[in-house]
């Protein structure tokens, strides 16, 4: 019987880990035996993340006009998806002794883009449903005008955030991963104007919608700045 002290050695022999002299830390992506489990676990996690689950639940609510169905879908995706993802990823890490696990290694950039693309797809469907719902005859023009003003500023904030991230080296990876979502938001905003208005948008309501969203953006930005300063101050102590 293998003792606890012998377990790492037995595991190394079983999985054929890289030489610890040349590569002391190992990631599941380095091992063919663990790579599939890790990739599948990540994919399930990306497809069932909380934002994706919430957007899918919203789409289900729109299509079914039901209260129960979207709740069931959200809980099923978020809970069972998280459990399945964690199970597969943990099984991948089990191939590597704990002392040699490279838990801090960043994932490939293409994976971040893939996760962003999944979220962008769900976001795009949800936004299109909102666009065409507000195009119905029972929605007053003033509601569309105010909503478009808010949407236009929100789109500008999203685009500006991505551009700032691309300029700053520290935020470039995050900005690149956000590009699919940025594109979806920009396209949805353009489609909204074409679907909602025929040159009859109420300018004053568009303006006040834009002002309200700009104010909300300033508040959020101030909150993030304060949080960043608090974190930096705590790190210095």
XYZ file of N, CA and C in Angstrom:
711
model
N 0.848 -1.201 0.000
C 0.000 0.000 0.000
C 0.882 1.250 0.000
N 0.504 2.240 -0.801
C 1.278 3.482 -0.886
C 0.972 4.375 0.296
N 1.999 4.808 1.013
C 1.804 5.702 2.146
C 1.661 7.127 1.655
N 1.270 8.027 2.583
C 1.120 9.434 2.215
C 2.438 10.018 1.756
N 3.532 9.581 2.384
C 4.833 10.113 1.999
C 5.239 9.649 0.610
N 4.788 8.450 0.230
C 5.176 7.907 -1.060
C 4.246 8.342 -2.182
N 3.079 8.921 -1.819
C 2.067 9.239 -2.825
C 2.573 10.160 -3.919
N 3.271 11.273 -3.599
C 3.748 12.138 -4.670
C 4.656 11.418 -5.649
N 5.555 10.541 -5.091
C 6.461 9.818 -5.978
C 5.700 8.866 -6.880
N 4.722 8.164 -6.295
C 3.928 7.238 -7.088
C 3.154 7.973 -8.166
N 2.645 9.156 -7.822
C 1.878 9.929 -8.794
C 2.781 10.401 -9.921
N 3.992 10.845 -9.561
C 4.904 11.300 -10.594
C 5.216 10.172 -11.568
N 5.409 8.954 -11.034
C 5.711 7.827 -11.900
C 4.511 7.483 -12.770
N 3.315 7.596 -12.193
C 2.110 7.240 -12.928
C 1.816 8.236 -14.043
N 1.964 9.537 -13.769
C 1.596 10.570 -14.719
C 2.768 10.997 -15.584
N 3.971 10.675 -15.162
C 5.169 11.063 -15.901
C 5.291 12.584 -15.966
N 5.517 13.180 -14.798
C 5.660 14.627 -14.703
C 7.002 15.078 -15.264
N 7.093 16.353 -15.662
C 8.386 16.879 -16.125
C 9.429 16.819 -15.018
N 10.667 16.833 -15.417
C 11.778 16.792 -14.469
C 11.696 18.002 -13.539
N 11.652 17.787 -12.224
C 11.548 18.923 -11.292
C 12.745 19.860 -11.341
N 13.867 19.393 -11.850
C 15.037 20.260 -11.949
C 14.856 21.317 -13.039
N 14.170 20.949 -14.101
C 13.969 21.890 -15.212
C 12.616 22.587 -15.142
N 11.604 21.925 -14.558
C 10.269 22.519 -14.433
C 9.674 22.105 -13.089
N 9.959 22.876 -12.052
C 9.485 22.482 -10.719
C 7.967 22.536 -10.568
N 7.322 23.493 -11.218
C 5.874 23.636 -11.111
C 5.209 23.178 -12.406
N 4.068 22.510 -12.245
C 3.395 21.892 -13.388
C 1.927 22.300 -13.386
N 1.399 22.507 -14.578
C -0.013 22.855 -14.773
C -0.687 21.713 -15.534
N -1.990 21.497 -15.315
C -2.671 20.433 -16.070
C -2.524 20.553 -17.584
N -2.361 21.769 -18.086
C -2.189 21.926 -19.529
C -0.865 21.359 -20.018
N 0.056 21.081 -19.088
C 1.337 20.483 -19.467
C 1.236 18.976 -19.649
N 0.148 18.382 -19.166
C 0.035 16.927 -19.137
C -1.111 16.458 -20.031
N -0.827 15.625 -21.011
C -1.912 15.112 -21.861
C -3.005 14.409 -21.064
N -2.632 13.733 -19.976
C -3.621 12.997 -19.191
C -4.583 13.919 -18.455
N -4.145 15.148 -18.165
C -4.979 16.084 -17.397
C -5.562 17.189 -18.257
N -5.018 17.370 -19.441
C -5.397 18.528 -20.259
C -6.874 18.516 -20.637
N -7.394 17.355 -21.008
C -8.787 17.284 -21.453
C -9.750 17.631 -20.327
N -9.509 17.068 -19.136
C -10.377 17.381 -17.999
C -10.344 18.872 -17.679
N -9.150 19.454 -17.694
C -9.037 20.872 -17.361
C -9.743 21.728 -18.403
N -9.553 21.406 -19.681
C -10.189 22.177 -20.748
C -11.712 22.053 -20.685
N -12.195 20.837 -20.460
C -13.646 20.644 -20.371
C -14.235 21.376 -19.168
N -13.522 21.318 -18.048
C -14.004 22.014 -16.860
C -14.054 23.512 -17.064
N -13.016 24.048 -17.710
C -13.016 25.487 -17.984
C -14.151 25.862 -18.931
N -14.370 25.042 -19.960
C -15.414 25.342 -20.942
C -16.794 25.334 -20.292
N -17.043 24.348 -19.440
C -18.330 24.302 -18.731
C -18.479 25.525 -17.835
N -17.395 25.899 -17.154
C -17.455 27.070 -16.286
C -17.725 28.350 -17.054
N -17.099 28.491 -18.227
C -17.313 29.691 -19.036
C -18.734 29.754 -19.577
N -19.280 28.599 -19.952
C -20.620 28.568 -20.544
C -21.725 28.672 -19.506
N -21.387 28.471 -18.230
C -22.415 28.508 -17.184
C -22.063 29.515 -16.092
N -21.225 30.507 -16.411
C -20.882 31.530 -15.425
C -22.131 32.317 -15.040
N -22.046 33.040 -13.936
C -23.218 33.782 -13.461
C -23.741 34.788 -14.491
N -22.873 35.585 -15.153
C -23.415 36.506 -16.163
C -24.110 35.781 -17.307
N -23.505 34.691 -17.787
C -24.127 33.945 -18.886
C -25.437 33.320 -18.426
N -25.438 32.738 -17.228
C -26.659 32.121 -16.710
C -27.771 33.153 -16.557
N -27.418 34.352 -16.084
C -28.424 35.402 -15.915
C -28.986 35.846 -17.265
N -28.118 35.984 -18.258
C -28.587 36.400 -19.581
C -29.461 35.322 -20.222
N -29.046 34.071 -20.095
C -29.855 32.981 -20.650
C -31.208 32.913 -19.946
N -31.210 33.106 -18.631
C -32.472 33.111 -17.891
C -33.373 34.251 -18.363
N -32.774 35.408 -18.631
C -33.561 36.524 -19.152
C -34.160 36.220 -20.513
N -33.383 35.556 -21.355
C -33.892 35.167 -22.671
C -35.049 34.180 -22.528
N -34.893 33.209 -21.623
C -35.960 32.230 -21.388
C -37.215 32.923 -20.859
N -37.015 33.899 -19.971
C -38.166 34.634 -19.435
C -38.905 35.369 -20.545
N -38.148 35.957 -21.456
C -38.773 36.688 -22.569
C -39.539 35.740 -23.484
N -38.941 34.590 -23.778
C -39.554 33.667 -24.730
C -40.745 32.927 -24.136
N -40.682 32.602 -22.845
C -41.746 31.791 -22.239
C -42.790 32.613 -21.502
N -42.463 33.893 -21.198
C -43.348 34.734 -20.381
C -43.684 34.032 -19.060
N -42.709 33.308 -18.535
C -42.902 32.537 -17.313
C -41.967 33.049 -16.229
N -42.360 32.855 -14.982
C -41.510 33.232 -13.855
C -40.677 32.042 -13.389
N -41.272 30.862 -13.436
C -40.599 29.674 -12.913
C -39.469 29.217 -13.832
N -39.725 29.187 -15.132
C -38.743 28.647 -16.082
C -37.391 29.351 -16.003
N -37.334 30.689 -16.022
C -36.013 31.331 -15.954
C -35.289 31.078 -14.634
N -36.044 30.972 -13.540
C -35.410 30.683 -12.249
C -34.781 29.297 -12.273
N -35.529 28.335 -12.814
C -35.006 26.967 -12.906
C -33.767 26.928 -13.795
N -33.837 27.615 -14.923
C -32.698 27.636 -15.846
C -31.480 28.276 -15.190
N -31.689 29.404 -14.516
C -30.573 30.090 -13.870
C -29.926 29.212 -12.801
N -30.749 28.607 -11.950
C -30.202 27.769 -10.883
C -29.500 26.539 -11.456
N -30.098 25.946 -12.478
C -29.495 24.752 -13.070
C -28.145 25.074 -13.697
N -28.097 26.164 -14.458
C -26.841 26.527 -15.110
C -25.772 26.923 -14.096
N -26.132 27.800 -13.178
C -25.128 28.341 -12.262
C -24.655 27.309 -11.237
N -25.579 26.518 -10.693
C -25.197 25.566 -9.641
C -24.572 24.306 -10.234
N -25.317 23.639 -11.109
C -24.794 22.391 -11.667
C -23.599 22.650 -12.587
N -23.619 23.782 -13.265
C -22.468 24.121 -14.095
C -21.218 24.324 -13.264
N -21.363 25.036 -12.145
C -20.213 25.264 -11.271
C -19.699 23.954 -10.683
N -20.619 23.080 -10.279
C -20.209 21.792 -9.714
C -19.485 20.935 -10.749
N -20.041 20.881 -11.959
C -19.410 20.081 -13.010
C -18.045 20.644 -13.386
N -17.955 21.969 -13.466
C -16.684 22.602 -13.796
C -15.640 22.324 -12.725
N -16.031 22.487 -11.471
C -15.085 22.264 -10.375
C -14.636 20.807 -10.324
N -15.572 19.892 -10.562
C -15.225 18.467 -10.528
C -14.176 18.137 -11.584
N -14.390 18.610 -12.808
C -13.458 18.302 -13.892
C -12.100 18.954 -13.655
N -12.103 20.204 -13.199
C -10.833 20.902 -12.969
C -10.074 20.275 -11.804
N -10.783 19.933 -10.736
C -10.115 19.277 -9.603
C -9.532 17.930 -10.014
N -10.256 17.215 -10.862
C -9.739 15.926 -11.327
C -8.471 16.120 -12.159
N -8.417 17.225 -12.896
C -7.201 17.516 -13.659
C -6.030 17.824 -12.729
N -6.281 18.618 -11.689
C -5.209 18.954 -10.745
C -4.762 17.737 -9.944
N -5.630 16.743 -9.796
C -5.268 15.551 -9.027
C -4.127 14.769 -9.665
N -3.835 15.033 -10.916
C -2.717 14.359 -11.569
C -1.364 14.892 -11.096
N -1.379 16.017 -10.390
C -0.133 16.692 -10.018
C -0.029 16.754 -8.498
N 1.079 16.335 -7.913
C 1.249 16.483 -6.460
C 1.099 17.947 -6.045
N 0.526 18.156 -4.883
C 0.203 19.509 -4.443
C 1.423 20.426 -4.440
N 2.562 19.895 -4.037
C 3.749 20.743 -3.916
C 4.285 21.202 -5.273
N 3.821 20.587 -6.357
C 4.307 20.968 -7.685
C 3.226 21.636 -8.536
N 2.090 21.934 -7.960
C 1.000 22.533 -8.731
C 1.265 24.012 -9.005
N 1.173 24.374 -10.271
C 1.389 25.764 -10.697
C 0.029 26.467 -10.767
N -0.482 26.845 -9.607
C -1.818 27.442 -9.525
C -1.856 28.886 -10.007
N -0.702 29.529 -10.088
C -0.666 30.948 -10.444
C -0.476 31.186 -11.939
N -0.323 30.152 -12.719
C -0.080 30.351 -14.148
C -1.331 30.908 -14.830
N -1.197 31.983 -15.583
C -2.369 32.519 -16.298
C -2.779 31.594 -17.437
N -4.065 31.611 -17.739
C -4.569 30.808 -18.844
C -4.187 31.450 -20.176
N -4.176 30.675 -21.243
C -3.881 31.259 -22.563
C -4.845 32.392 -22.897
N -4.342 33.389 -23.595
C -5.170 34.543 -23.948
C -6.380 34.134 -24.782
N -6.196 33.122 -25.623
C -7.312 32.674 -26.459
C -8.466 32.148 -25.613
N -8.161 31.622 -24.429
C -9.220 31.123 -23.557
C -10.033 32.292 -23.006
N -9.349 33.368 -22.630
C -10.066 34.555 -22.166
C -10.967 35.107 -23.268
N -10.445 35.106 -24.484
C -11.254 35.577 -25.609
C -12.446 34.650 -25.845
N -12.234 33.352 -25.659
C -13.329 32.402 -25.819
C -14.429 32.621 -24.797
N -14.029 32.834 -23.542
C -15.025 33.102 -22.502
C -15.779 34.391 -22.796
N -15.041 35.404 -23.269
C -15.687 36.672 -23.612
C -16.638 36.498 -24.791
N -16.275 35.632 -25.732
C -17.139 35.403 -26.890
C -18.440 34.717 -26.475
N -18.349 33.779 -25.537
C -19.558 33.110 -25.042
C -20.483 34.125 -24.371
N -19.889 34.973 -23.522
C -20.684 36.000 -22.854
C -21.256 36.986 -23.866
N -20.459 37.346 -24.870
C -20.926 38.293 -25.882
C -22.098 37.722 -26.677
N -22.063 36.421 -26.940
C -23.160 35.792 -27.673
C -24.465 35.885 -26.881
N -24.388 35.528 -25.596
C -25.587 35.620 -24.759
C -26.044 37.067 -24.615
N -25.081 37.976 -24.457
C -25.410 39.393 -24.336
C -26.062 39.909 -25.611
N -25.542 39.483 -26.756
C -26.098 39.934 -28.024
C -27.544 39.511 -28.204
N -27.837 38.257 -27.883
C -29.216 37.776 -28.002
C -30.136 38.554 -27.063
N -29.671 38.764 -25.822
C -30.494 39.490 -24.851
C -30.745 40.929 -25.304
N -29.705 41.594 -25.804
C -29.869 42.979 -26.245
C -30.789 43.080 -27.457
N -30.687 42.134 -28.367
C -31.577 42.156 -29.529
C -33.035 41.987 -29.109
N -33.262 41.130 -28.127
C -34.631 40.962 -27.637
C -35.152 42.258 -27.015
N -34.275 42.950 -26.275
C -34.679 44.233 -25.687
C -34.982 45.251 -26.778
N -34.113 45.296 -27.797
C -34.308 46.249 -28.893
C -35.662 46.038 -29.559
N -35.968 44.805 -29.890
C -37.209 44.551 -30.615
C -38.435 44.592 -29.703
N -38.227 44.365 -28.409
C -39.360 44.521 -27.481
C -39.756 45.990 -27.373
N -38.774 46.869 -27.271
C -39.083 48.293 -27.155
C -39.573 48.886 -28.474
N -39.472 48.134 -29.539
C -39.984 48.601 -30.826
C -41.475 48.316 -30.984
N -42.053 47.606 -30.016
C -43.484 47.307 -30.099
C -44.304 48.589 -29.972
N -45.504 48.534 -30.515
C -46.359 49.728 -30.553
C -46.803 50.176 -29.167
N -46.799 49.262 -28.195
C -47.285 49.632 -26.866
C -46.239 50.371 -26.039
N -45.042 50.544 -26.579
C -43.984 51.265 -25.858
C -43.973 52.715 -26.336
N -44.211 53.683 -25.445
C -44.270 55.093 -25.858
C -42.935 55.593 -26.414
N -43.018 56.602 -27.257
C -41.817 57.174 -27.862
C -40.898 57.786 -26.812
N -41.480 58.381 -25.766
C -40.625 59.011 -24.760
C -39.796 57.972 -24.000
N -40.354 56.775 -23.802
C -39.591 55.707 -23.142
C -38.428 55.280 -24.025
N -38.687 55.137 -25.313
C -37.613 54.759 -26.231
C -36.533 55.836 -26.272
N -36.943 57.089 -26.294
C -35.973 58.181 -26.390
C -35.070 58.224 -25.164
N -35.681 58.155 -23.989
C -34.893 58.190 -22.758
C -33.968 56.972 -22.681
N -34.505 55.803 -23.043
C -33.704 54.574 -23.001
C -32.539 54.644 -23.973
N -32.787 55.218 -25.154
C -31.696 55.301 -26.126
C -30.596 56.234 -25.634
N -30.970 57.334 -25.000
C -29.948 58.224 -24.450
C -29.063 57.509 -23.447
N -29.689 56.724 -22.581
C -28.914 55.942 -21.614
C -28.041 54.912 -22.328
N -28.619 54.237 -23.316
C -27.890 53.179 -24.017
C -26.691 53.733 -24.777
N -26.874 54.901 -25.397
C -25.787 55.485 -26.177
C -24.597 55.826 -25.289
N -24.862 56.420 -24.132
C -23.765 56.761 -23.221
C -23.134 55.494 -22.650
N -23.964 54.510 -22.336
C -23.421 53.243 -21.836
C -22.490 52.616 -22.868
N -22.892 52.654 -24.136
C -22.040 52.110 -25.193
C -20.735 52.890 -25.294
N -20.818 54.218 -25.189
C -19.603 55.035 -25.244
C -18.670 54.720 -24.074
N -19.238 54.520 -22.898
C -18.423 54.186 -21.728
C -17.733 52.833 -21.918
N -18.469 51.876 -22.471
C -17.889 50.551 -22.703
C -16.747 50.638 -23.711
N -16.973 51.369 -24.796
C -15.935 51.525 -25.817
C -14.732 52.271 -25.248
N -14.980 53.335 -24.490
C -13.881 54.112 -23.910
C -13.067 53.270 -22.938
N -13.747 52.457 -22.140
C -13.037 51.600 -21.193
C -12.133 50.614 -21.924
N -12.629 50.059 -23.028
C -11.813 49.122 -23.805
C -10.614 49.826 -24.432
N -10.820 51.036 -24.952
C -9.722 51.767 -25.578
C -8.646 52.131 -24.558
N -9.077 52.560 -23.378
C -8.107 52.882 -22.325
C -7.321 51.635 -21.936
N -8.017 50.509 -21.850
C -7.339 49.265 -21.515
C -6.329 48.848 -22.565
N -6.648 49.088 -23.832
C -5.709 48.731 -24.902
C -4.454 49.596 -24.862
N -4.604 50.837 -24.432
C -3.457 51.745 -24.367
C -2.549 51.392 -23.192
N -3.151 50.972 -22.085
C -2.366 50.664 -20.882
C -1.903 49.214 -20.927
N -0.591 48.963 -20.841
C -0.094 47.579 -20.902
C -0.698 46.676 -19.832
N -0.931 47.224 -18.638
C -1.441 46.393 -17.549
C -2.858 45.902 -17.813
N -3.624 46.659 -18.589
C -5.008 46.270 -18.827
C -5.272 45.753 -20.222
N -4.201 45.486 -20.979
C -4.382 45.119 -22.384
C -5.070 43.768 -22.550
N -4.676 42.788 -21.742
C -5.293 41.464 -21.867
C -6.784 41.523 -21.552
N -7.129 42.259 -20.495
C -8.542 42.381 -20.135
C -9.323 43.090 -21.231
N -8.704 44.119 -21.815
C -9.384 44.865 -22.871
C -9.590 44.001 -24.112
N -8.584 43.213 -24.465
C -8.716 42.334 -25.623
C -9.831 41.314 -25.408
N -9.907 40.790 -24.190
C -10.954 39.811 -23.896
C -12.343 40.433 -23.939
N -12.428 41.738 -23.693
C -13.739 42.399 -23.666
C -14.215 42.839 -25.048
N -13.361 42.748 -26.063
C -13.715 43.277 -27.381
C -14.978 42.648 -27.983
N -15.197 41.328 -27.870
C -16.461 40.794 -28.415
C -17.693 41.437 -27.787
N -17.669 41.620 -26.472
C -18.798 42.262 -25.809
C -18.949 43.715 -26.212
N -17.821 44.407 -26.379
C -17.856 45.808 -26.816
C -18.504 45.913 -28.191
N -18.121 45.024 -29.083
C -18.688 45.033 -30.432
C -20.194 44.779 -30.398
N -20.609 43.847 -29.562
C -22.039 43.539 -29.453
C -22.818 44.753 -28.961
N -22.300 45.424 -27.933
C -22.985 46.599 -27.383
C -23.080 47.709 -28.430
N -21.990 47.942 -29.159
C -21.989 49.001 -30.172
C -22.992 48.700 -31.289
N -22.996 47.468 -31.767
C -23.922 47.091 -32.844
C -25.368 47.181 -32.365
N -25.622 46.720 -31.137
C -26.987 46.772 -30.605
C -27.476 48.212 -30.477
N -26.586 49.132 -30.123
C -26.977 50.540 -30.001
C -27.363 51.123 -31.356
N -26.584 50.796 -32.378
C -26.904 51.275 -33.726
C -28.227 50.678 -34.208
N -28.416 49.388 -33.971
C -29.670 48.744 -34.371
C -30.862 49.343 -33.632
N -30.650 49.689 -32.370
C -31.744 50.252 -31.578
C -32.228 51.564 -32.183
N -31.300 52.417 -32.587
C -31.719 53.701 -33.156
C -32.525 53.478 -34.441
N -32.051 52.574 -35.276
C -32.763 52.318 -36.520
C -34.123 51.686 -36.307
N -34.242 50.864 -35.260
C -35.509 50.173 -35.013
C -36.511 51.050 -34.274
N -36.035 51.926 -33.397
C -36.939 52.680 -32.533
C -37.426 53.989 -33.139
N -36.622 54.580 -34.020
C -36.936 55.940 -34.460
C -36.975 56.038 -35.987
N -37.766 56.978 -36.418
C -37.826 57.320 -37.839
C -37.630 58.825 -37.961
N -36.538 59.286 -37.353
C -36.271 60.713 -37.315
C -37.131 61.463 -36.326
N -37.806 60.733 -35.425
C -38.743 61.382 -34.509
C -38.339 61.238 -33.047
N -37.071 60.952 -32.784
C -36.627 60.833 -31.393
C -36.788 62.169 -30.677
N -37.236 62.120 -29.429
C -37.410 63.333 -28.632
C -36.057 63.727 -28.037
N -35.479 64.781 -28.597
C -34.120 65.171 -28.244
C -33.913 65.437 -26.767
N -34.886 66.090 -26.130
C -34.709 66.423 -24.717
C -34.645 65.165 -23.857
N -35.469 64.173 -24.182
C -35.455 62.939 -23.401
C -34.205 62.114 -23.689
N -33.739 62.145 -24.934
C -32.462 61.489 -25.241
C -31.349 62.127 -24.413
N -31.379 63.465 -24.334
C -30.356 64.189 -23.568
C -30.393 63.797 -22.096
N -31.582 63.799 -21.492
C -31.670 63.487 -20.069
C -31.363 62.020 -19.785
N -31.689 61.166 -20.719
C -31.274 59.774 -20.562
C -29.764 59.642 -20.574
N -29.131 60.396 -21.480
C -27.671 60.380 -21.552
C -27.054 60.954 -20.280
N -27.641 62.037 -19.779
C -27.112 62.659 -18.556
C -27.224 61.707 -17.371
N -28.352 61.032 -17.263
C -28.537 60.118 -16.132
C -27.535 58.970 -16.180
N -27.281 58.436 -17.367
C -26.314 57.347 -17.471
C -24.895 57.847 -17.238
N -24.596 59.059 -17.712
C -23.273 59.631 -17.469
C -23.040 59.830 -15.973
N -24.083 60.292 -15.270
C -23.962 60.466 -13.819
C -23.734 59.126 -13.131
N -24.466 58.112 -13.577
C -24.268 56.781 -13.000
C -22.856 56.279 -13.278
N -22.362 56.546 -14.489
C -21.001 56.137 -14.825
C -19.964 56.827 -13.966
N -20.190 58.118 -13.692
C -19.261 58.847 -12.822
C -19.260 58.274 -11.411
N -20.434 57.932 -10.912
C -20.516 57.349 -9.570
C -19.788 56.007 -9.509
N -20.009 55.186 -10.531
C -19.331 53.886 -10.563
C -17.820 54.078 -10.671
N -17.400 55.012 -11.533
C -15.974 55.275 -11.678
C -15.349 55.777 -10.392
N -16.059 56.657 -9.696
C -15.548 57.161 -8.421
C -15.438 56.035 -7.399
N -16.425 55.144 -7.403
C -16.371 54.012 -6.481
C -15.199 53.095 -6.768
N -14.950 52.830 -8.051
C -13.815 51.981 -8.417
C -12.492 52.639 -8.059
N -12.404 53.957 -8.282
C -11.176 54.676 -7.951
C -10.914 54.626 -6.453
N -11.961 54.817 -5.669
C -11.806 54.756 -4.215
C -11.380 53.355 -3.775
N -11.996 52.341 -4.378
C -11.643 50.965 -4.025
C -10.191 50.668 -4.380
N -9.741 51.189 -5.533
C -8.358 50.965 -5.951
C -7.383 51.639 -4.993
N -7.731 52.839 -4.543
C -6.854 53.549 -3.614
C -6.800 52.847 -2.261
N -7.947 52.344 -1.811
C -7.971 51.623 -0.535
C -7.130 50.354 -0.629
N -7.244 49.649 -1.757
C -6.463 48.423 -1.938
C -4.971 48.725 -1.987
N -4.609 49.815 -2.680
C -3.197 50.187 -2.757
C -2.659 50.584 -1.389
N -3.481 51.297 -0.609
C -3.056 51.706 0.728
C -2.881 50.495 1.636
N -3.798 49.528 1.492
C -3.700 48.320 2.316
C -2.474 47.496 1.941
N -2.125 47.492 0.645
C -0.963 46.723 0.209
C 0.340 47.328 0.721
N 0.350 48.641 0.941
C 1.558 49.305 1.412
C 1.779 49.122 2.907
N 0.725 48.778 3.632
C 0.846 48.636 5.083
C 1.455 47.289 5.464
